[in-house]
CSV table of C-alpha atoms in Angstrom, one decimal:
chain,number,residue,atom,x,y,z
A,1,MET,CA,21.8,12.3,15.2
A,2,THR,CA,19.0,11.0,16.9
A,3,PRO,CA,17.1,8.0,16.6
A,4,ASP,CA,13.7,10.0,15.9
A,5,LEU,CA,15.5,12.4,13.6
A,6,LEU,CA,16.8,8.6,11.7
A,7,SER,CA,13.9,7.6,11.3
A,8,SER,CA,12.0,10.6,10.2
A,9,LEU,CA,14.9,11.1,7.4
A,10,SER,CA,14.1,7.4,6.5
A,11,LEU,CA,10.5,8.0,6.0
A,12,SER,CA,11.1,11.1,3.6
A,13,THR,CA,14.1,10.1,1.9
A,14,PRO,CA,12.4,10.2,-1.8
A,15,GLU,CA,11.4,13.7,-0.7
A,16,LEU,CA,15.2,14.4,0.0
A,17,ILE,CA,16.1,12.6,-3.4
A,18,LEU,CA,14.2,15.1,-5.3
A,19,ALA,CA,15.3,18.4,-3.2
A,20,ILE,CA,18.4,17.2,-3.6
A,21,GLY,CA,18.2,16.3,-7.3
A,22,ALA,CA,16.8,19.5,-8.1
A,23,LEU,CA,19.0,22.0,-6.2
A,24,ALA,CA,22.0,19.7,-8.0
A,25,LEU,CA,20.2,20.4,-11.6
A,26,LEU,CA,19.8,24.0,-10.9
A,27,MET,CA,23.8,24.2,-10.4
A,28,VAL,CA,24.7,22.0,-13.4
A,29,GLY,CA,22.2,24.2,-15.6
A,30,ALA,CA,23.7,27.6,-14.1
A,31,TYR,CA,27.4,27.0,-14.3
A,32,SER,CA,27.6,24.8,-17.5
A,33,ARG,CA,29.4,26.1,-20.2
A,34,THR,CA,27.4,24.7,-22.8
A,35,ASP,CA,23.5,24.1,-23.2
A,36,SER,CA,22.8,21.5,-20.5
A,37,THR,CA,19.2,21.0,-21.4
A,38,ALA,CA,19.5,17.3,-22.6
A,39,THR,CA,21.4,16.4,-19.9
A,40,VAL,CA,19.5,18.0,-17.3
A,41,ASN,CA,16.2,16.8,-18.9
A,42,GLY,CA,17.7,12.8,-18.5
A,43,LEU,CA,19.0,13.2,-14.7
A,44,ALA,CA,15.8,15.0,-13.9
A,45,VAL,CA,13.5,11.8,-15.1
A,46,ALA,CA,16.7,9.3,-13.8
A,47,ILE,CA,15.9,11.5,-10.2
A,48,LEU,CA,12.5,11.0,-10.6
A,49,ALA,CA,12.7,7.3,-11.3
A,50,LEU,CA,14.9,6.6,-8.6
A,51,ALA,CA,12.4,8.5,-5.8
A,52,GLY,CA,9.8,6.1,-7.4
A,53,PHE,CA,12.0,3.3,-6.6
A,54,TRP,CA,12.4,4.3,-3.3
A,55,VAL,CA,8.9,4.4,-2.9
A,56,VAL,CA,7.9,1.1,-4.0
A,57,SER,CA,11.1,-0.6,-2.2
A,58,SER,CA,11.0,0.7,1.0
A,59,SER,CA,8.0,-0.5,3.6
A,60,GLY,CA,8.4,1.6,6.3
A,61,GLN,CA,5.1,3.1,7.7
A,62,GLY,CA,4.6,6.0,10.5
A,63,THR,CA,5.1,9.7,11.3
A,64,ALA,CA,7.9,11.5,11.1
A,65,TYR,CA,9.3,15.7,12.0
A,66,GLY,CA,7.1,15.6,15.2
A,67,SER,CA,4.0,13.8,13.6
A,68,ALA,CA,3.7,16.7,10.6
A,69,PHE,CA,4.6,13.7,8.2
A,70,VAL,CA,3.0,10.3,7.8
A,71,GLN,CA,3.8,7.7,5.2
A,72,ASP,CA,1.5,5.1,4.9
A,73,SER,CA,0.3,2.2,2.0
A,74,PHE,CA,-2.0,5.2,0.8
A,75,ALA,CA,1.0,7.5,0.6
A,76,ARG,CA,3.0,5.4,-1.4
A,77,PHE,CA,0.7,4.1,-3.8
A,78,MET,CA,0.0,8.1,-4.6
A,79,LYS,CA,3.0,8.9,-5.0
A,80,VAL,CA,3.8,6.6,-7.4
A,81,LEU,CA,1.2,8.0,-9.6
A,82,ALA,CA,2.6,11.8,-9.3
A,83,LEU,CA,5.8,10.2,-10.1
A,84,ILE,CA,5.2,8.4,-12.8
A,85,GLY,CA,2.7,11.6,-14.2
A,86,SER,CA,6.0,13.6,-13.4
A,87,ALA,CA,8.6,11.2,-15.3
A,88,VAL,CA,6.2,10.6,-18.2
A,89,THR,CA,5.5,14.3,-19.0
A,90,LEU,CA,9.2,15.0,-19.2
A,91,VAL,CA,10.0,12.2,-21.6
A,92,MET,CA,7.4,12.8,-24.1
A,93,SER,CA,8.0,17.1,-23.6
A,94,MET,CA,11.0,16.5,-25.2
A,95,ARG,CA,10.4,16.9,-28.9
A,96,PHE,CA,7.7,19.8,-28.4
A,97,ALA,CA,10.1,21.7,-26.1
A,98,ARG,CA,12.9,21.9,-29.1
A,99,GLN,CA,10.2,22.6,-31.5
A,100,GLU,CA,8.6,25.2,-29.8
A,101,HIS,CA,11.9,26.9,-28.2
A,102,PHE,CA,11.7,26.6,-24.6
A,103,ASP,CA,13.8,23.9,-23.6
A,104,LYS,CA,15.6,25.5,-21.1
A,105,PHE,CA,17.4,23.7,-18.3
A,106,GLU,CA,15.0,25.5,-15.8
A,107,TYR,CA,12.2,23.4,-17.0
A,108,PRO,CA,12.6,19.7,-15.5
A,109,VAL,CA,14.1,21.6,-12.3
A,110,LEU,CA,10.3,23.0,-11.7
A,111,ILE,CA,8.9,19.6,-12.4
A,112,LEU,CA,11.1,18.2,-10.1
A,113,LEU,CA,10.4,21.2,-7.4
A,114,CYS,CA,6.3,20.6,-8.2
A,115,THR,CA,6.6,17.0,-7.7
A,116,LEU,CA,8.2,17.6,-4.6
A,117,GLY,CA,5.7,19.8,-3.0
A,118,MET,CA,3.1,17.2,-4.3
A,119,LEU,CA,4.9,14.3,-2.3
A,120,LEU,CA,5.0,16.5,0.6
A,121,MET,CA,1.1,17.0,0.0
A,122,ILE,CA,0.4,13.3,-0.3
A,123,SER,CA,2.1,12.4,3.1
A,124,ALA,CA,1.2,15.9,5.3
A,125,ASN,CA,-0.4,15.1,8.5
A,126,GLY,CA,-1.2,18.7,9.8
A,127,MET,CA,-2.7,21.8,8.2
A,128,ILE,CA,0.7,23.4,8.1
A,129,GLY,CA,2.5,20.6,6.3
A,130,LEU,CA,-0.2,21.0,4.1
A,131,TYR,CA,0.1,24.5,3.0
A,132,LEU,CA,3.8,24.3,2.5
A,133,GLY,CA,3.5,21.3,-0.2
A,134,LEU,CA,0.7,22.6,-1.5
A,135,GLU,CA,2.6,26.6,-2.3
A,136,LEU,CA,5.7,24.3,-3.3
A,137,GLN,CA,3.9,22.5,-6.0
A,138,SER,CA,1.9,25.8,-6.8
A,139,LEU,CA,4.7,28.6,-7.4
A,140,ALA,CA,6.6,25.5,-9.4
A,141,ILE,CA,3.2,25.2,-11.7
A,142,TYR,CA,2.6,28.9,-12.0
A,143,VAL,CA,6.4,29.8,-13.6
A,144,LEU,CA,5.5,26.1,-15.7
A,145,ALA,CA,2.5,27.6,-17.3
A,146,ALA,CA,4.4,30.8,-18.4
A,147,ILE,CA,7.4,29.2,-19.4
A,148,ASN,CA,7.2,29.6,-22.9
A,149,ARG,CA,7.9,33.7,-22.8
A,150,ASP,CA,7.3,34.0,-26.7
A,151,SER,CA,4.0,33.1,-26.6
A,152,VAL,CA,1.3,35.5,-25.5
A,153,ARG,CA,-1.0,32.6,-24.7
A,154,SER,CA,1.3,30.9,-22.4
A,155,THR,CA,1.9,34.3,-20.2
A,156,GLU,CA,-1.3,34.7,-19.7
A,157,ALA,CA,-2.4,31.5,-19.2
A,158,GLY,CA,0.5,31.6,-16.3
A,159,LEU,CA,-1.0,35.0,-14.9
A,160,LYS,CA,-4.7,33.4,-14.5
A,161,TYR,CA,-3.4,31.0,-13.0
A,162,PHE,CA,-1.5,32.9,-10.4
A,163,VAL,CA,-4.3,35.1,-9.6
A,164,LEU,CA,-6.3,32.7,-8.8
A,165,GLY,CA,-4.4,30.5,-7.5
A,166,ALA,CA,-3.1,33.2,-4.6
A,167,LEU,CA,-7.0,33.6,-4.3
A,168,SER,CA,-7.4,30.2,-3.3
A,169,SER,CA,-4.3,30.2,-1.1
A,170,GLY,CA,-5.7,32.7,0.7
A,171,MET,CA,-9.0,30.7,1.8
A,172,LEU,CA,-7.4,27.6,2.6
A,173,LEU,CA,-5.1,29.9,5.0
A,174,TYR,CA,-8.3,31.4,6.0
A,175,GLY,CA,-10.2,28.4,6.8
A,176,ILE,CA,-6.8,27.3,8.5
A,177,SER,CA,-6.4,29.9,10.6
A,178,LEU,CA,-10.5,29.0,11.9
A,179,ILE,CA,-9.9,25.5,12.3
A,180,TYR,CA,-6.7,26.1,14.4
A,181,GLY,CA,-8.7,28.9,16.1
A,182,TYR,CA,-11.7,26.7,17.4
A,183,THR,CA,-9.9,23.5,18.2
A,184,GLY,CA,-6.1,24.8,19.0
A,185,ASN,CA,-4.0,22.2,16.9
A,186,THR,CA,-2.9,22.0,13.3
A,187,GLY,CA,-2.2,18.5,12.7
A,188,PHE,CA,-5.3,16.4,11.5
A,189,GLN,CA,-5.3,13.7,14.7
A,190,GLU,CA,-5.3,16.0,17.0
A,191,ILE,CA,-8.4,18.0,15.2
A,192,ALA,CA,-10.1,14.8,15.0
A,193,THR,CA,-10.1,14.5,18.6
A,194,ALA,CA,-10.8,18.2,19.4
A,195,LEU,CA,-13.8,17.3,16.9
A,196,GLY,CA,-15.0,14.1,18.3
A,197,SER,CA,-14.7,15.4,22.2
A,198,GLY,CA,-16.6,18.8,21.9
A,199,GLU,CA,-19.6,20.1,20.6
A,200,ARG,CA,-19.7,20.7,16.7
A,201,GLN,CA,-19.5,24.7,16.2
A,202,LEU,CA,-20.5,27.0,13.2
A,203,GLY,CA,-16.9,28.5,13.1
A,204,LEU,CA,-15.4,25.0,12.4
A,205,VAL,CA,-18.2,24.4,9.7
A,206,PHE,CA,-16.9,27.4,8.0
A,207,GLY,CA,-13.4,26.6,8.4
A,208,LEU,CA,-14.2,22.8,6.3
A,209,VAL,CA,-16.0,24.8,4.1
A,210,PHE,CA,-12.8,27.5,3.1
A,211,VAL,CA,-10.3,24.3,3.6
A,212,LEU,CA,-12.2,22.1,0.9
A,213,ALA,CA,-12.8,25.2,-1.2
A,214,GLY,CA,-8.9,25.9,-1.5
A,215,LEU,CA,-8.9,22.1,-2.1
A,216,ALA,CA,-11.0,21.7,-4.7
A,217,PHE,CA,-9.5,24.7,-6.5
A,218,LYS,CA,-6.4,22.7,-7.1
A,219,ILE,CA,-8.4,19.7,-8.6
A,220,SER,CA,-10.4,21.8,-10.9
A,221,ALA,CA,-13.6,21.0,-9.2
A,222,VAL,CA,-17.1,23.0,-9.6
A,223,PRO,CA,-17.4,26.0,-9.1
A,224,PHE,CA,-13.8,26.5,-8.3
A,225,HIS,CA,-12.6,25.3,-12.2
A,226,MET,CA,-12.8,28.9,-13.8
A,227,TRP,CA,-9.1,28.8,-14.6
A,228,THR,CA,-8.8,25.3,-15.9
A,229,PRO,CA,-10.0,25.7,-19.8
A,230,ASP,CA,-8.2,28.8,-20.6
A,231,VAL,CA,-4.9,27.7,-18.8
A,232,TYR,CA,-5.2,24.5,-20.3
A,233,GLU,CA,-5.5,25.9,-23.7
A,234,GLY,CA,-2.8,28.5,-23.2
A,235,ALA,CA,0.0,26.6,-21.8
A,236,PRO,CA,2.3,24.7,-24.1
A,237,THR,CA,0.9,21.1,-24.5
A,238,PRO,CA,3.1,19.4,-22.8
A,239,ILE,CA,2.3,21.7,-19.2
A,240,THR,CA,-0.9,21.0,-20.3
A,241,ALA,CA,-0.4,17.3,-20.0
A,242,PHE,CA,1.1,17.7,-16.6
A,243,LEU,CA,-1.5,19.7,-15.4
A,244,ALA,CA,-4.1,17.2,-16.2
A,245,ALA,CA,-2.3,14.4,-14.6
A,246,ALA,CA,0.4,14.5,-11.7
A,247,PRO,CA,-1.3,17.4,-9.3
A,248,LYS,CA,-4.4,15.8,-9.9
A,249,MET,CA,-3.2,12.8,-7.6
A,250,ALA,CA,-1.5,14.9,-5.0
A,251,ALA,CA,-4.4,17.4,-4.5
A,252,MET,CA,-7.2,14.4,-4.6
A,253,ALA,CA,-4.9,12.4,-2.2
A,254,LEU,CA,-4.9,15.8,0.2
A,255,ILE,CA,-8.7,15.8,0.1
A,256,VAL,CA,-9.1,12.2,1.1
A,257,ARG,CA,-6.5,12.5,4.0
A,258,VAL,CA,-8.2,16.0,5.3
A,259,THR,CA,-11.9,14.3,5.0
A,260,MET,CA,-11.2,11.3,6.6
A,261,GLY,CA,-8.7,11.9,8.9
A,262,ALA,CA,-9.3,15.3,10.2
A,263,PHE,CA,-12.7,16.1,9.3
A,264,LYS,CA,-13.9,12.5,9.9
A,265,PRO,CA,-15.8,13.3,13.3
A,266,ILE,CA,-17.9,15.6,11.2
A,267,ALA,CA,-18.6,13.7,8.0
A,268,SER,CA,-22.0,14.6,7.4
A,269,ASP,CA,-21.2,17.9,7.0
A,270,TRP,CA,-18.4,17.2,4.2
A,271,GLN,CA,-20.1,15.0,2.8
A,272,GLN,CA,-23.0,16.6,1.2
A,273,ILE,CA,-20.3,19.5,0.1
A,274,ILE,CA,-18.7,16.6,-1.5
A,275,VAL,CA,-21.7,15.5,-3.2
A,276,PHE,CA,-22.5,19.0,-4.3
A,277,ILE,CA,-19.0,19.6,-5.6
A,278,SER,CA,-19.4,16.3,-7.3
A,279,ILE,CA,-22.6,16.4,-9.1
A,280,ALA,CA,-21.8,20.2,-10.2
A,281,SER,CA,-18.8,18.7,-11.4
A,282,MET,CA,-20.1,15.9,-13.2
A,283,ALA,CA,-22.6,17.8,-14.9
A,284,LEU,CA,-20.3,20.8,-16.0
A,285,GLY,CA,-17.8,18.5,-17.5
A,286,ALA,CA,-20.4,16.5,-19.6
A,287,PHE,CA,-22.3,19.1,-20.9
A,288,ALA,CA,-19.5,22.0,-21.2
A,289,ALA,CA,-17.6,19.6,-23.3
A,290,ILE,CA,-20.0,19.3,-26.1
A,291,GLY,CA,-19.4,22.8,-27.7
A,292,GLN,CA,-15.8,22.7,-27.5
A,293,THR,CA,-13.6,22.7,-31.1
A,294,ASN,CA,-10.2,23.3,-29.1
A,295,ILE,CA,-9.0,19.6,-28.0
A,296,LYS,CA,-7.2,21.3,-24.8
A,297,ARG,CA,-10.1,22.8,-23.7
A,298,LEU,CA,-12.4,19.8,-23.9
A,299,MET,CA,-9.9,17.9,-22.0
A,300,ALA,CA,-10.0,20.5,-19.6
A,301,TYR,CA,-13.9,19.8,-19.0
A,302,SER,CA,-13.2,16.1,-19.2
A,303,SER,CA,-10.3,16.4,-16.6
A,304,ILE,CA,-13.2,18.6,-14.3
A,305,GLY,CA,-16.0,15.8,-15.2
A,306,HIS,CA,-13.7,13.2,-14.4
A,307,MET,CA,-12.6,14.7,-11.0
A,308,GLY,CA,-16.4,14.9,-10.2
A,309,TYR,CA,-16.2,10.9,-10.8
A,310,ALA,CA,-13.8,10.1,-8.0
A,311,LEU,CA,-15.7,12.7,-5.7
A,312,VAL,CA,-18.4,10.2,-5.9
A,313,GLY,CA,-16.0,7.3,-4.3
A,314,LEU,CA,-15.1,10.1,-1.4
A,315,ALA,CA,-18.7,10.9,-0.8
A,316,ALA,CA,-19.3,7.2,0.0
A,317,ASN,CA,-17.1,8.0,3.5
A,318,SER,CA,-16.0,4.5,3.5
A,319,GLN,CA,-12.6,2.4,3.2
A,320,ALA,CA,-14.1,0.9,0.0
A,321,GLY,CA,-15.0,4.7,-1.6
A,322,VAL,CA,-11.6,5.7,-0.7
A,323,ARG,CA,-10.2,2.6,-2.4
A,324,GLY,CA,-12.3,3.1,-5.6
A,325,VAL,CA,-11.0,7.0,-5.7
A,326,ALA,CA,-7.4,5.6,-5.6
A,327,ILE,CA,-8.2,3.3,-8.4
A,328,TYR,CA,-10.0,5.5,-10.4
A,329,MET,CA,-7.3,8.3,-10.1
A,330,LEU,CA,-4.7,5.6,-11.5
A,331,ILE,CA,-6.6,4.6,-14.4
A,332,TYR,CA,-7.5,8.4,-15.3
A,333,LEU,CA,-3.6,8.9,-14.9
A,334,VAL,CA,-3.3,6.4,-17.8
A,335,MET,CA,-5.7,7.8,-19.9
A,336,THR,CA,-4.9,11.3,-19.4
A,337,LEU,CA,-1.3,10.6,-20.4
A,338,GLY,CA,-1.4,8.6,-23.2
A,339,THR,CA,-4.4,10.9,-24.9
A,340,PHE,CA,-1.9,13.5,-24.5
A,341,ALA,CA,1.4,11.3,-25.5
A,342,PHE,CA,-0.7,11.0,-29.3
A,343,ILE,CA,-1.7,14.6,-29.2
A,344,LEU,CA,2.1,15.8,-28.7
A,345,ALA,CA,3.2,13.1,-31.2
A,346,MET,CA,1.2,14.1,-34.2
A,347,ARG,CA,2.2,17.1,-35.6
A,348,ARG,CA,0.5,19.1,-38.6
A,349,LYS,CA,2.3,20.7,-41.6
A,350,GLU,CA,0.3,23.8,-40.8
A,351,GLY,CA,1.8,23.7,-37.0
A,352,ASN,CA,0.7,21.7,-33.8
A,353,VAL,CA,-2.4,19.6,-33.6
A,354,GLU,CA,-5.0,21.8,-31.3
A,355,GLN,CA,-8.3,21.7,-32.9
A,356,ILE,CA,-10.6,18.7,-32.9
A,357,ASN,CA,-10.9,18.9,-36.5
A,358,ASP,CA,-7.3,18.4,-36.8
A,359,LEU,CA,-8.4,14.5,-36.5
A,360,ALA,CA,-10.3,14.1,-39.2
A,361,GLY,CA,-9.8,11.4,-41.1
A,362,LEU,CA,-6.4,10.1,-38.8
A,363,ALA,CA,-7.6,6.3,-39.9
A,364,SER,CA,-6.9,7.1,-43.3
A,365,THR,CA,-3.2,8.4,-42.7
A,366,ASN,CA,-2.1,6.7,-39.7
A,367,PRO,CA,-4.8,4.2,-38.8
A,368,ILE,CA,-2.5,2.4,-35.7
A,369,MET,CA,-2.5,5.5,-34.2
A,370,ALA,CA,-6.5,6.4,-34.9
A,371,THR,CA,-6.8,3.1,-33.2
A,372,ILE,CA,-5.0,3.3,-29.9
A,373,LEU,CA,-6.6,7.1,-29.7
A,374,THR,CA,-10.2,5.0,-30.4
A,375,ILE,CA,-9.2,2.8,-27.2
A,376,LEU,CA,-8.3,5.7,-25.1
A,377,MET,CA,-11.4,7.6,-26.2
A,378,PHE,CA,-13.5,4.8,-25.2
A,379,SER,CA,-12.0,4.3,-22.2
A,380,LEU,CA,-12.5,8.0,-21.3
A,381,ALA,CA,-16.1,7.7,-21.9
A,382,GLY,CA,-16.5,4.6,-19.5
A,383,ILE,CA,-17.6,2.2,-22.1
A,384,PRO,CA,-16.9,-1.8,-21.2
A,385,PRO,CA,-14.8,-3.8,-20.6
A,386,LEU,CA,-12.0,-1.1,-21.0
A,387,ALA,CA,-10.3,0.3,-18.1
A,388,GLY,CA,-12.4,3.6,-17.7
A,389,PHE,CA,-15.5,1.6,-17.1
A,390,TRP,CA,-14.0,-0.1,-13.8
A,391,GLY,CA,-13.1,3.3,-12.7
A,392,LYS,CA,-16.6,4.3,-12.5
A,393,TRP,CA,-17.7,1.2,-11.8
A,394,TYR,CA,-15.9,1.1,-8.3
A,395,VAL,CA,-16.7,4.5,-7.3
A,396,PHE,CA,-20.5,3.9,-8.3
A,397,LEU,CA,-20.8,0.7,-6.1
A,398,ALA,CA,-19.3,2.4,-2.9
A,399,ALA,CA,-22.0,5.2,-3.6
A,400,ILE,CA,-24.8,2.7,-3.5
A,401,ASN,CA,-23.3,0.7,-1.0
A,402,ALA,CA,-23.6,4.1,1.1
A,403,ASN,CA,-27.1,4.2,-0.4
A,404,LEU,CA,-26.1,7.6,-2.0
A,405,TYR,CA,-28.6,6.1,-4.9
A,406,ALA,CA,-28.9,9.6,-6.5
A,407,LEU,CA,-25.4,10.4,-6.5
A,408,ALA,CA,-24.6,7.2,-8.0
A,409,ILE,CA,-27.1,7.3,-10.8
A,410,ILE,CA,-26.7,11.3,-11.8
A,411,GLY,CA,-23.3,9.8,-12.2
A,412,VAL,CA,-24.5,7.3,-14.5
A,413,LEU,CA,-26.2,10.2,-16.6
A,414,ALA,CA,-23.5,12.2,-17.2
A,415,SER,CA,-21.0,9.1,-18.3
A,416,VAL,CA,-23.8,8.7,-20.7
A,417,VAL,CA,-24.1,12.2,-21.8
A,418,GLY,CA,-20.0,12.9,-21.7
A,419,ALA,CA,-19.8,9.9,-23.9
A,420,TYR,CA,-21.0,12.0,-26.9
A,421,TYR,CA,-17.7,14.0,-26.8
A,422,TYR,CA,-15.8,11.5,-27.2
A,423,LEU,CA,-17.5,9.3,-29.7
A,424,ARG,CA,-17.9,12.7,-32.2
A,425,ILE,CA,-13.7,12.4,-32.0
A,426,ILE,CA,-13.3,8.9,-33.3
A,427,LYS,CA,-15.8,9.6,-35.7
A,428,LEU,CA,-14.1,12.4,-37.1
A,429,MET,CA,-11.1,10.0,-37.3
A,430,TRP,CA,-12.6,7.6,-38.9
A,431,PHE,CA,-15.3,8.5,-41.0
A,432,ASP,CA,-14.2,12.5,-42.0
A,433,GLU,CA,-12.2,13.3,-45.2
A,434,PRO,CA,-8.8,14.7,-43.9
A,435,VAL,CA,-8.4,18.3,-43.8
A,436,GLY,CA,-4.2,18.4,-44.5
A,437,GLY,CA,-1.5,16.1,-43.8
A,438,PHE,CA,0.8,14.7,-41.2
A,439,VAL,CA,4.4,15.0,-40.5
């Protein structure tokens, strides 16, 4: 082996662990004579933990595979978040999967393959790597959304996500082809050099718009959010938790990588796009969630709003803004996984908890759970001094330092409106009468 190949393999060890682990578990599940679901599930969590340990303990930085792959501190941080999101989802979905009869060995294998795609997205240093990672992640998610074949809603969710996801992939590819046509390169650094040395051309701006549109679909940003409420509601709840958490880490990291890397020389162009998407996402997330009665649809609109807040930091076009985005995504991951963990833990005599009214009177039947869920709701609303407040503080501060005062003010107003539907859940839990018992 050449030194370059050894160095590349060393930098991409977490990805290799996931790839080899997923293939090995697929063989175990396929050729085992007994039900191996529990074994495969446990081994999948162990593989994710091993990959996470390797990411945290390794200090190597640089590029690999001909500069198509990059490893730096930002990549390591976002990879840890993606791995945590995947591992926690697997752990908290075991009981639900048994109850809903989709505890198949393919489920953890698909989670591993999806996570592999996420890690490749986070370390992508060129348009080709970006697309390969994105498609690996997306194809696994399409199957995951429809994994409960006994449920018409789950099948419908998977089909909707597949059709709209294919459309977004086409837009992304068209944007990549335009950028390659005008710059002659697919690497982020080479694109940045070409943009910095030459005159800005209209075709490049169109390419930028199409690429950002394809990536905005993956984080459910307005106006590419249409799939989110229906898919979140129709997919099995653990898959909804996964969709709301881990893939968002990778997609947001990729947007940061593309804008702050490849398109840094034309920041004035993409900054306007990001500001518009951010404002639209915050506004829609705040107002559309008010009338929701289904918890998963409410969390879908909540997710749209939170991606808008995270984009406020990116719109600042500064290192402080990027740090704000990273901190916000960490806090968002914890809050989202915590909320879904409690939704999965609660089961009524009539079935799973899905309607907001199902939480009525929870404080009288399970005060500890109601208290922790209240803290999570306050944090999602951004009430100080909880973590959600500090996440918004960092991104709004970055926007103010970049003289984006209007964006910061709109963000604060959207937070005030958005707090209403979180407080409504708290009011139901503490002040309404129980409508049924929990098991």
